[in-house]
Amino acid sequence: QKEVEQNSGPLSVPEGAIASLNCTYSDRGSQSFFWYRQYSGKSPELIMSIYSNGDKEDGRFTAQLNKASQYVSLLIRDSQPSDSATYLCAVGGGGYQKVTFGTGTKLQVIP
Amino acid sequence: NAGVTQTPKFQVLKTGQSMTLQCAQDMNHNSMYWYRQDPGMGLRLIYYSASEGTTDKGEVPNGYNVSRLNKREFSLRLESAAPSQTSVYFCASSEGTGDMYEQYFGPGTRLTVT
């Protein structure tokens, strides 16, 4: 059984700060990693995907992957109140259609 | 381009009733998925279809059936609803080829079984 672990939070950060969200996974064969944002009452929205070790940046978001440590993180720079949501980490195997989702970390950005 | 659409948005059923949740995507994706989301449990895969004509069980398939009607449409059927099936149901799709495994979600169906 693949497991994806996230701290449920809430993680509270002041507006303008960097929010750091973390995720660990159990399957060493995992090769695809995703971050989704989910606002209350809405569906998950893909914000980042990462497949290789290292950092991947997209605007204010940076995904970091360390396969040796089985760890993936999401950094949100210059956090805004509109970033307040639950962030879901998802992990999949290479050449494999299914992903396993973590239970999510709730982020609160305080104005 | 509507992405992934789901109907209905809300539904209330009595125990033992049946219903079908509909899902369609217009992104020409090969793979489609049905998830349920419950508080504290995260998203759990019910069934998936890697390509047109194929379906397979996910983590929590009991009490559900699916049909991949064509490349665009993937339906989820509850034959005899139970209160334990009260949940939010999401359909998703992905390219499903090469390295393209990103999944895109529909707006969800909120189902209550009394």
Coordinates of N, CA and C in Angstrom, one line a residue:
Chain A
Q1 N 0.8 -1.2 0.0 CA 0.0 0.0 0.0 C 0.9 1.3 0.0
K2 N 0.8 2.0 -1.1 CA 1.6 3.2 -1.1 C 1.0 4.2 -0.2
E3 N 1.9 5.0 0.5 CA 1.4 6.0 1.5 C 2.0 7.3 1.1
V4 N 1.3 8.3 1.3 CA 1.7 9.7 1.1 C 1.3 10.5 2.4
E5 N 2.3 11.0 3.1 CA 2.0 11.7 4.4 C 2.2 13.2 4.3
Q6 N 1.2 13.9 4.9 CA 1.3 15.3 5.0 C 0.9 15.7 6.4
N7 N 1.4 16.8 6.9 CA 0.9 17.4 8.1 C -0.4 18.1 7.8
S8 N -1.4 17.8 8.6 CA -2.7 18.3 8.3 C -2.9 19.8 8.5
G9 N -1.9 20.4 9.4 CA -2.0 21.8 9.7 C -3.1 22.1 10.7
P10 N -3.6 23.4 10.8 CA -3.3 24.4 9.8 C -1.9 25.0 9.9
L11 N -1.3 25.4 8.8 CA -0.1 26.1 8.7 C -0.4 27.6 8.5
S12 N -0.1 28.4 9.5 CA -0.4 29.8 9.4 C 0.8 30.6 9.2
V13 N 0.8 31.4 8.1 CA 1.9 32.3 7.8 C 1.4 33.7 7.6
P14 N 2.2 34.7 7.8 CA 1.7 36.1 7.6 C 1.8 36.4 6.1
E15 N 1.0 37.3 5.6 CA 1.0 37.8 4.3 C 2.4 38.3 3.9
G16 N 2.9 37.8 2.7 CA 4.2 38.2 2.2 C 5.3 37.2 2.6
A17 N 5.0 36.3 3.5 CA 6.0 35.4 3.9 C 6.1 34.2 3.0
I18 N 7.1 33.3 3.2 CA 7.2 32.1 2.4 C 6.5 30.9 3.2
A19 N 5.6 30.3 2.5 CA 4.9 29.1 3.1 C 5.6 27.8 2.6
S20 N 5.9 26.9 3.5 CA 6.6 25.7 3.1 C 5.8 24.5 3.5
L21 N 5.4 23.7 2.5 CA 4.5 22.6 2.6 C 5.3 21.3 2.3
N22 N 5.2 20.3 3.1 CA 6.0 19.1 3.0 C 5.2 17.9 2.8
C23 N 5.8 16.9 2.2 CA 5.2 15.6 1.9 C 6.2 14.5 1.8
T24 N 6.0 13.4 2.4 CA 6.8 12.2 2.3 C 6.0 11.1 1.7
Y25 N 6.7 10.2 1.1 CA 6.0 9.0 0.4 C 6.8 7.8 0.7
S26 N 6.1 6.6 0.6 CA 6.7 5.4 1.0 C 7.3 4.5 -0.1
D27 N 6.8 4.7 -1.4 CA 7.2 3.9 -2.5 C 8.4 4.4 -3.2
R28 N 9.5 3.7 -3.0 CA 10.8 4.2 -3.7 C 10.7 4.2 -5.2
G29 N 9.8 3.5 -5.7 CA 9.6 3.4 -7.2 C 8.8 4.6 -7.8
S30 N 8.3 5.5 -6.9 CA 7.5 6.6 -7.4 C 8.3 7.5 -8.3
Q31 N 7.7 8.0 -9.4 CA 8.4 8.8 -10.3 C 7.7 10.1 -10.8
S32 N 6.5 10.2 -10.3 CA 5.7 11.5 -10.7 C 5.1 12.0 -9.4
F33 N 5.2 13.4 -9.3 CA 4.8 14.0 -8.1 C 4.1 15.3 -8.4
F34 N 3.0 15.5 -7.7 CA 2.1 16.6 -8.0 C 1.7 17.4 -6.8
W35 N 1.4 18.7 -7.0 CA 0.8 19.5 -5.9 C -0.5 20.0 -6.5
Y36 N -1.6 19.9 -5.7 CA -2.9 20.4 -6.0 C -3.3 21.4 -4.9
R37 N -4.1 22.4 -5.3 CA -4.7 23.3 -4.4 C -6.2 23.1 -4.4
Q38 N -6.8 23.0 -3.2 CA -8.2 22.8 -3.1 C -8.8 23.8 -2.2
Y39 N -9.6 24.7 -2.7 CA -10.4 25.7 -1.9 C -11.6 24.9 -1.3
S40 N -12.0 25.4 -0.2 CA -13.1 24.8 0.5 C -14.4 24.7 -0.4
G41 N -14.9 23.5 -0.5 CA -16.1 23.3 -1.3 C -15.8 23.2 -2.8
K42 N -14.6 23.2 -3.2 CA -14.2 23.2 -4.7 C -13.4 21.9 -5.0
S43 N -13.1 21.7 -6.2 CA -12.4 20.5 -6.7 C -10.9 20.8 -6.7
P44 N -10.0 19.8 -6.6 CA -8.6 20.0 -6.6 C -8.1 20.6 -8.0
E45 N -7.2 21.5 -7.9 CA -6.6 22.2 -9.0 C -5.1 22.0 -9.1
L46 N -4.6 21.4 -10.2 CA -3.2 21.2 -10.3 C -2.4 22.5 -10.4
I47 N -1.4 22.6 -9.5 CA -0.6 23.8 -9.6 C 0.9 23.5 -10.0
M48 N 1.4 22.3 -9.7 CA 2.8 21.9 -10.0 C 2.9 20.4 -10.2
S49 N 3.7 20.1 -11.2 CA 4.2 18.7 -11.3 C 5.7 18.6 -11.4
I50 N 6.3 17.6 -10.9 CA 7.7 17.5 -10.9 C 8.1 16.0 -11.0
Y51 N 9.1 15.7 -11.9 CA 9.4 14.4 -12.2 C 10.9 14.1 -11.9
S52 N 11.7 15.1 -11.7 CA 13.2 14.9 -11.5 C 13.6 15.5 -10.2
N53 N 14.7 15.0 -9.7 CA 15.3 15.6 -8.5 C 15.6 17.0 -8.7
G54 N 15.4 17.8 -7.6 CA 15.8 19.2 -7.7 C 14.6 20.1 -7.6
D55 N 14.8 21.3 -8.1 CA 13.7 22.4 -7.9 C 13.1 22.6 -9.3
K56 N 11.8 23.0 -9.2 CA 11.1 23.4 -10.4 C 10.2 24.7 -10.0
E57 N 10.4 25.8 -10.7 CA 9.8 27.0 -10.3 C 8.7 27.4 -11.3
D58 N 7.6 27.9 -10.8 CA 6.6 28.4 -11.7 C 5.9 29.6 -10.9
G59 N 6.4 30.8 -11.3 CA 5.8 32.0 -10.7 C 6.3 32.0 -9.2
R60 N 5.3 32.2 -8.3 CA 5.6 32.2 -6.9 C 5.8 30.8 -6.3
F61 N 5.5 29.8 -7.0 CA 5.6 28.4 -6.5 C 6.9 27.7 -7.0
T62 N 7.5 27.0 -6.0 CA 8.6 26.2 -6.3 C 8.4 24.8 -5.7
A63 N 8.5 23.8 -6.5 CA 8.4 22.4 -6.0 C 9.8 21.8 -5.9
Q64 N 10.1 21.1 -4.8 CA 11.4 20.5 -4.6 C 11.2 19.0 -4.4
L65 N 12.1 18.3 -5.1 CA 12.0 16.8 -5.0 C 13.3 16.2 -4.6
N66 N 13.3 15.3 -3.6 CA 14.5 14.6 -3.2 C 14.1 13.1 -3.1
K67 N 14.4 12.4 -4.2 CA 14.0 11.0 -4.2 C 14.7 10.1 -3.2
A68 N 16.0 10.5 -2.9 CA 16.7 9.7 -2.0 C 16.1 9.7 -0.6
S69 N 15.6 10.9 -0.2 CA 14.9 11.1 1.1 C 13.4 10.8 1.0
Q70 N 12.9 10.6 -0.2 CA 11.5 10.3 -0.4 C 10.7 11.5 0.1
Y71 N 11.0 12.7 -0.4 CA 10.5 13.9 0.2 C 10.2 14.9 -1.0
V72 N 9.0 15.5 -0.9 CA 8.7 16.5 -1.9 C 8.1 17.7 -1.2
S73 N 8.4 18.9 -1.6 CA 7.9 20.0 -0.9 C 7.4 21.1 -1.9
L74 N 6.6 22.0 -1.4 CA 6.1 23.1 -2.2 C 6.4 24.4 -1.4
L75 N 7.1 25.3 -2.0 CA 7.3 26.6 -1.4 C 6.4 27.7 -2.1
I76 N 5.8 28.5 -1.4 CA 5.0 29.6 -1.9 C 5.6 30.9 -1.4
R77 N 6.1 31.6 -2.3 CA 6.8 32.9 -2.0 C 5.7 34.0 -2.0
D78 N 6.0 35.1 -1.2 CA 5.1 36.2 -1.1 C 3.6 35.8 -1.0
S79 N 3.4 35.0 0.1 CA 2.1 34.4 0.3 C 1.0 35.5 0.4
Q80 N -0.1 35.2 -0.2 CA -1.3 36.1 -0.3 C -2.5 35.4 0.4
P81 N -3.4 36.2 0.9 CA -4.6 35.6 1.5 C -5.3 34.7 0.6
S82 N -5.3 34.9 -0.7 CA -5.9 34.1 -1.7 C -5.2 32.7 -1.8
D83 N -4.1 32.5 -1.2 CA -3.4 31.2 -1.2 C -4.0 30.3 -0.1
S84 N -4.8 30.9 0.7 CA -5.4 30.1 1.8 C -6.2 29.0 1.2
A85 N -5.9 27.8 1.5 CA -6.5 26.6 0.9 C -5.9 25.4 1.5
T86 N -6.4 24.2 1.1 CA -5.7 22.9 1.4 C -4.9 22.5 0.2
Y87 N -3.7 22.1 0.5 CA -2.7 21.7 -0.5 C -2.5 20.2 -0.5
L88 N -2.8 19.5 -1.6 CA -2.7 18.1 -1.7 C -1.5 17.7 -2.4
C89 N -0.7 16.7 -1.8 CA 0.4 16.1 -2.5 C 0.0 14.8 -3.1
A90 N 0.4 14.5 -4.3 CA 0.0 13.3 -5.0 C 1.3 12.7 -5.6
V91 N 1.3 11.3 -5.5 CA 2.5 10.6 -6.0 C 2.1 9.5 -6.9
G92 N 2.8 9.3 -8.0 CA 2.5 8.2 -8.9 C 3.8 7.4 -9.3
G93 N 3.6 6.2 -9.8 CA 4.7 5.5 -10.3 C 5.0 5.7 -11.8
G94 N 6.2 5.4 -12.2 CA 6.6 5.7 -13.6 C 5.8 4.7 -14.5
G95 N 5.3 5.3 -15.6 CA 4.5 4.5 -16.6 C 3.3 3.9 -16.0
Y96 N 2.7 4.6 -15.0 CA 1.6 4.0 -14.3 C 0.5 5.1 -14.2
Q97 N -0.7 4.7 -14.4 CA -1.7 5.7 -14.5 C -2.2 6.3 -13.2
K98 N -2.1 5.5 -12.1 CA -2.7 5.9 -10.8 C -1.8 6.7 -10.0
V99 N -2.3 7.6 -9.2 CA -1.6 8.4 -8.2 C -2.2 8.2 -6.8
T100 N -1.5 8.3 -5.8 CA -2.0 8.3 -4.4 C -1.9 9.7 -3.8
F101 N -3.0 10.1 -3.2 CA -3.1 11.4 -2.7 C -2.8 11.4 -1.2
G102 N -2.1 12.5 -0.7 CA -2.1 12.7 0.8 C -3.4 13.3 1.2
T103 N -3.6 13.5 2.5 CA -4.8 14.0 3.1 C -4.8 15.6 3.1
G104 N -3.7 16.2 2.7 CA -3.6 17.6 2.5 C -3.2 18.4 3.8
T105 N -2.6 19.5 3.5 CA -2.2 20.5 4.5 C -3.0 21.8 4.3
K106 N -3.7 22.2 5.4 CA -4.4 23.4 5.3 C -3.5 24.6 5.6
L107 N -3.5 25.6 4.6 CA -2.7 26.8 4.7 C -3.6 28.0 5.0
Q108 N -3.2 28.7 6.0 CA -3.9 30.0 6.3 C -2.9 31.1 6.2
V109 N -3.2 32.1 5.3 CA -2.3 33.3 5.1 C -3.0 34.4 5.8
I110 N -2.3 34.9 6.9 CA -2.9 36.0 7.7 C -2.6 37.4 7.2
P111 N -3.6 38.2 6.9 CA -3.3 39.5 6.3 C -2.6 40.4 7.3
Chain B
N1 N -13.9 25.2 -24.4 CA -13.2 24.1 -23.8 C -13.7 24.0 -22.3
A2 N -14.6 23.0 -22.0 CA -15.2 23.0 -20.6 C -14.3 22.2 -19.7
G3 N -13.3 21.4 -20.2 CA -12.5 20.5 -19.3 C -13.3 19.3 -18.9
V4 N -13.4 19.1 -17.6 CA -14.1 17.9 -17.1 C -15.5 18.4 -16.5
T5 N -16.5 17.8 -16.9 CA -17.8 18.2 -16.4 C -18.5 17.0 -15.7
Q6 N -19.3 17.3 -14.7 CA -19.9 16.2 -13.9 C -21.4 16.6 -13.7
T7 N -22.3 15.6 -13.7 CA -23.7 15.8 -13.4 C -24.1 14.7 -12.5
P8 N -25.0 14.9 -11.5 CA -25.5 16.2 -11.1 C -24.5 16.8 -10.1
K9 N -24.7 18.0 -9.7 CA -23.8 18.7 -8.7 C -24.2 18.3 -7.3
F10 N -25.4 18.0 -7.0 CA -25.9 17.6 -5.7 C -26.9 16.5 -5.9
Q11 N -27.0 15.6 -4.9 CA -28.0 14.5 -5.0 C -28.3 14.0 -3.6
V12 N -29.5 13.8 -3.3 CA -29.9 13.1 -2.0 C -30.6 11.8 -2.4
L13 N -30.2 10.7 -1.9 CA -30.8 9.4 -2.1 C -31.2 8.8 -0.8
K14 N -32.2 8.0 -0.9 CA -32.6 7.1 0.2 C -31.8 5.8 0.1
T15 N -31.6 5.2 1.3 CA -30.9 3.9 1.3 C -31.6 2.9 0.4
G16 N -30.8 2.3 -0.5 CA -31.3 1.3 -1.4 C -31.6 1.8 -2.8
Q17 N -31.7 3.1 -2.9 CA -31.9 3.7 -4.3 C -30.7 3.6 -5.1
S18 N -30.8 3.7 -6.4 CA -29.7 3.6 -7.3 C -29.6 4.9 -8.1
M19 N -28.4 5.2 -8.6 CA -28.2 6.4 -9.4 C -26.9 6.3 -10.2
T20 N -26.8 7.0 -11.2 CA -25.5 7.1 -12.0 C -25.0 8.5 -12.1
L21 N -23.7 8.6 -11.7 CA -23.0 9.9 -11.8 C -22.4 9.9 -13.2
Q22 N -22.5 11.1 -13.9 CA -22.0 11.2 -15.2 C -20.8 12.1 -15.2
C23 N -19.8 11.8 -16.1 CA -18.6 12.5 -16.3 C -18.2 12.6 -17.7
A24 N -17.8 13.7 -18.2 CA -17.4 13.9 -19.6 C -16.2 14.8 -19.6
Q25 N -15.2 14.6 -20.5 CA -14.1 15.4 -20.7 C -13.9 15.7 -22.2
D26 N -13.5 17.0 -22.5 CA -13.3 17.4 -23.9 C -11.8 17.7 -24.2
M27 N -10.9 17.1 -23.5 CA -9.5 17.3 -23.6 C -8.8 16.2 -24.4
N28 N -9.6 15.2 -24.9 CA -9.1 14.1 -25.7 C -8.1 13.3 -24.9
H29 N -8.4 13.2 -23.5 CA -7.5 12.4 -22.7 C -7.9 10.9 -22.7
N30 N -6.8 10.1 -22.5 CA -7.0 8.7 -22.6 C -7.6 8.1 -21.3
S31 N -7.1 8.6 -20.2 CA -7.4 8.0 -18.9 C -8.4 8.8 -18.1
M32 N -9.3 8.1 -17.4 CA -10.3 8.8 -16.6 C -10.4 8.1 -15.3
Y33 N -10.9 8.8 -14.2 CA -10.8 8.3 -12.8 C -12.1 8.7 -12.1
W34 N -12.5 7.9 -11.1 CA -13.5 8.3 -10.1 C -12.9 8.2 -8.8
Y35 N -13.0 9.3 -8.0 CA -12.6 9.4 -6.6 C -13.7 9.8 -5.7
R36 N -13.6 9.4 -4.4 CA -14.4 9.9 -3.4 C -13.5 10.7 -2.4
Q37 N -14.1 11.7 -1.8 CA -13.3 12.5 -0.8 C -14.2 12.6 0.4
D38 N -13.6 12.1 1.5 CA -14.3 12.2 2.8 C -13.4 12.9 3.8
P39 N -14.0 13.6 4.8 CA -13.2 14.4 5.7 C -12.1 13.5 6.4
G40 N -10.9 14.0 6.4 CA -9.8 13.2 7.1 C -9.3 12.0 6.3
M41 N -9.9 11.7 5.2 CA -9.5 10.5 4.4 C -8.8 10.8 3.1
G42 N -8.9 12.0 2.7 CA -8.3 12.4 1.5 C -9.0 11.8 0.3
L43 N -8.5 11.9 -0.9 CA -9.0 11.4 -2.1 C -8.7 9.9 -2.2
R44 N -9.7 9.1 -2.4 CA -9.5 7.7 -2.6 C -10.1 7.3 -3.9
L45 N -9.3 6.5 -4.7 CA -9.6 6.1 -6.0 C -10.7 4.9 -6.0
I46 N -11.8 5.1 -6.7 CA -12.8 4.1 -6.7 C -12.6 3.1 -7.9
Y47 N -12.6 3.7 -9.1 CA -12.3 3.0 -10.3 C -11.5 3.9 -11.3
Y48 N -10.8 3.3 -12.2 CA -10.2 4.1 -13.2 C -10.3 3.4 -14.6
S49 N -10.1 4.2 -15.6 CA -10.1 3.6 -17.0 C -8.8 4.2 -17.7
A50 N -7.9 3.3 -17.9 CA -6.6 3.7 -18.5 C -6.8 4.1 -20.0
S51 N -7.7 3.5 -20.6 CA -8.0 3.9 -22.0 C -9.4 3.4 -22.4
E52 N -9.9 3.9 -23.5 CA -11.3 3.5 -23.9 C -11.4 2.0 -24.0
G53 N -12.4 1.5 -23.4 CA -12.7 0.0 -23.4 C -12.1 -0.7 -22.3
T54 N -11.4 -0.1 -21.4 CA -10.8 -0.8 -20.2 C -11.2 -0.1 -18.9
T55 N -11.5 -0.8 -17.9 CA -11.7 -0.3 -16.5 C -11.0 -1.2 -15.5
D56 N -10.7 -0.6 -14.4 CA -10.0 -1.4 -13.3 C -10.4 -0.8 -12.0
K57 N -10.3 -1.7 -11.0 CA -10.7 -1.3 -9.6 C -9.6 -0.4 -9.0
G58 N -10.0 0.5 -8.2 CA -9.1 1.3 -7.4 C -9.1 0.8 -5.9
E59 N -8.9 1.7 -5.0 CA -8.8 1.4 -3.6 C -10.1 1.0 -2.9
V60 N -11.2 1.6 -3.3 CA -12.5 1.4 -2.7 C -13.6 1.1 -3.7
P61 N -13.6 0.0 -4.4 CA -14.6 -0.2 -5.5 C -15.9 -0.8 -5.0
N62 N -15.9 -1.4 -3.8 CA -17.1 -2.1 -3.4 C -18.4 -1.2 -3.3
G63 N -19.4 -1.7 -4.0 CA -20.7 -0.9 -4.0 C -20.8 0.0 -5.2
Y64 N -19.8 0.0 -6.1 CA -19.8 0.8 -7.3 C -19.6 0.0 -8.6
N65 N -20.1 0.5 -9.7 CA -19.8 0.0 -11.0 C -19.5 1.2 -11.9
V66 N -18.7 0.9 -13.0 CA -18.4 2.0 -13.9 C -18.6 1.5 -15.3
S67 N -18.7 2.5 -16.2 CA -18.8 2.2 -17.6 C -18.0 3.3 -18.4
R68 N -17.0 2.9 -19.2 CA -16.4 3.9 -20.1 C -17.1 3.8 -21.4
L69 N -18.0 4.7 -21.5 CA -19.0 4.7 -22.7 C -18.3 5.0 -24.0
N70 N -17.3 5.8 -24.0 CA -16.5 6.2 -25.1 C -15.3 6.9 -24.6
K71 N -14.5 7.6 -25.5 CA -13.3 8.2 -25.0 C -13.6 9.4 -24.1
R72 N -14.8 10.0 -24.3 CA -15.1 11.2 -23.6 C -15.8 11.0 -22.2
E73 N -16.5 9.9 -22.1 CA -17.5 9.7 -21.0 C -17.2 8.5 -20.1
F74 N -17.3 8.7 -18.8 CA -17.0 7.7 -17.8 C -18.0 7.8 -16.7
S75 N -18.9 6.9 -16.6 CA -20.0 7.0 -15.6 C -19.7 6.1 -14.4
L76 N -20.3 6.5 -13.2 CA -20.2 5.7 -12.0 C -21.6 5.4 -11.5
R77 N -21.8 4.2 -11.2 CA -23.2 3.8 -10.8 C -23.2 3.2 -9.4
L78 N -24.1 3.7 -8.6 CA -24.4 3.1 -7.3 C -25.7 2.3 -7.4
E79 N -25.6 1.0 -7.3 CA -26.7 0.1 -7.5 C -27.7 0.1 -6.4
S80 N -27.2 0.2 -5.1 CA -28.0 0.2 -3.9 C -27.3 1.0 -2.9
A81 N -27.7 2.3 -2.9 CA -26.9 3.3 -2.1 C -27.0 3.0 -0.6
A82 N -25.9 3.2 0.1 CA -25.8 3.1 1.5 C -25.3 4.4 2.2
P83 N -25.7 4.6 3.4 CA -25.2 5.9 4.1 C -23.7 6.0 4.1
S84 N -23.0 4.9 4.0 CA -21.5 5.0 4.0 C -21.0 5.6 2.6
Q85 N -21.9 5.7 1.7 CA -21.5 6.2 0.4 C -21.8 7.7 0.3
T86 N -22.2 8.3 1.4 CA -22.3 9.8 1.5 C -20.9 10.3 1.4
S87 N -20.7 11.2 0.4 CA -19.4 11.7 0.1 C -19.4 12.7 -1.0
V88 N -18.3 13.3 -1.3 CA -18.1 14.1 -2.5 C -17.4 13.3 -3.5
Y89 N -17.9 13.2 -4.7 CA -17.3 12.4 -5.8 C -16.7 13.2 -6.9
F90 N -15.5 13.0 -7.2 CA -14.8 13.7 -8.2 C -14.4 12.8 -9.4
C91 N -14.6 13.3 -10.6 CA -14.1 12.6 -11.8 C -12.9 13.4 -12.2
A92 N -11.9 12.7 -12.8 CA -10.7 13.3 -13.3 C -10.3 12.6 -14.6
S93 N -9.4 13.3 -15.3 CA -8.9 12.7 -16.5 C -7.4 13.1 -16.7
S94 N -6.7 12.3 -17.5 CA -5.3 12.7 -17.7 C -4.9 12.2 -19.1
E95 N -3.9 12.8 -19.7 CA -3.4 12.4 -21.0 C -3.1 10.9 -21.0
G96 N -2.4 10.5 -19.9 CA -2.1 9.0 -19.7 C -1.1 8.4 -20.7
T97 N -0.3 9.3 -21.3 CA 0.7 8.7 -22.2 C 2.1 9.4 -22.0
G98 N 3.2 8.8 -22.3 CA 4.5 9.4 -22.1 C 4.7 9.8 -20.6
D99 N 5.0 11.0 -20.4 CA 5.1 11.5 -19.1 C 4.0 12.3 -18.6
M100 N 2.9 12.3 -19.3 CA 1.8 13.2 -19.0 C 0.8 12.5 -18.1
Y101 N 1.0 12.6 -16.8 CA 0.1 12.0 -15.9 C -0.6 13.0 -15.0
E102 N -0.5 14.2 -15.4 CA -1.3 15.2 -14.6 C -2.8 15.0 -14.7
Q103 N -3.5 15.0 -13.6 CA -4.9 14.7 -13.6 C -5.6 16.1 -13.4
Y104 N -6.7 16.2 -14.2 CA -7.6 17.4 -14.1 C -9.0 17.0 -13.6
F105 N -9.5 17.7 -12.6 CA -10.7 17.3 -12.0 C -11.9 18.1 -12.4
G106 N -13.0 17.4 -12.3 CA -14.3 18.0 -12.5 C -14.8 18.7 -11.2
P107 N -15.9 19.4 -11.2 CA -16.4 20.2 -10.1 C -16.9 19.4 -8.9
G108 N -17.2 18.1 -9.1 CA -17.6 17.2 -8.1 C -19.2 17.1 -8.0
T109 N -19.6 16.0 -7.4 CA -21.0 15.7 -7.0 C -21.0 15.5 -5.5
R110 N -21.9 16.2 -4.9 CA -22.1 16.0 -3.4 C -23.3 15.2 -3.2
L111 N -23.0 13.9 -2.7 CA -24.1 12.9 -2.5 C -24.3 12.7 -1.1
T112 N -25.6 12.7 -0.7 CA -26.0 12.4 0.6 C -27.0 11.2 0.5
V113 N -26.7 10.2 1.3 CA -27.6 9.0 1.4 C -28.2 8.9 2.8
T114 N -29.5 9.0 2.8 CA -30.2 9.0 4.1 C -30.8 7.6 4.5

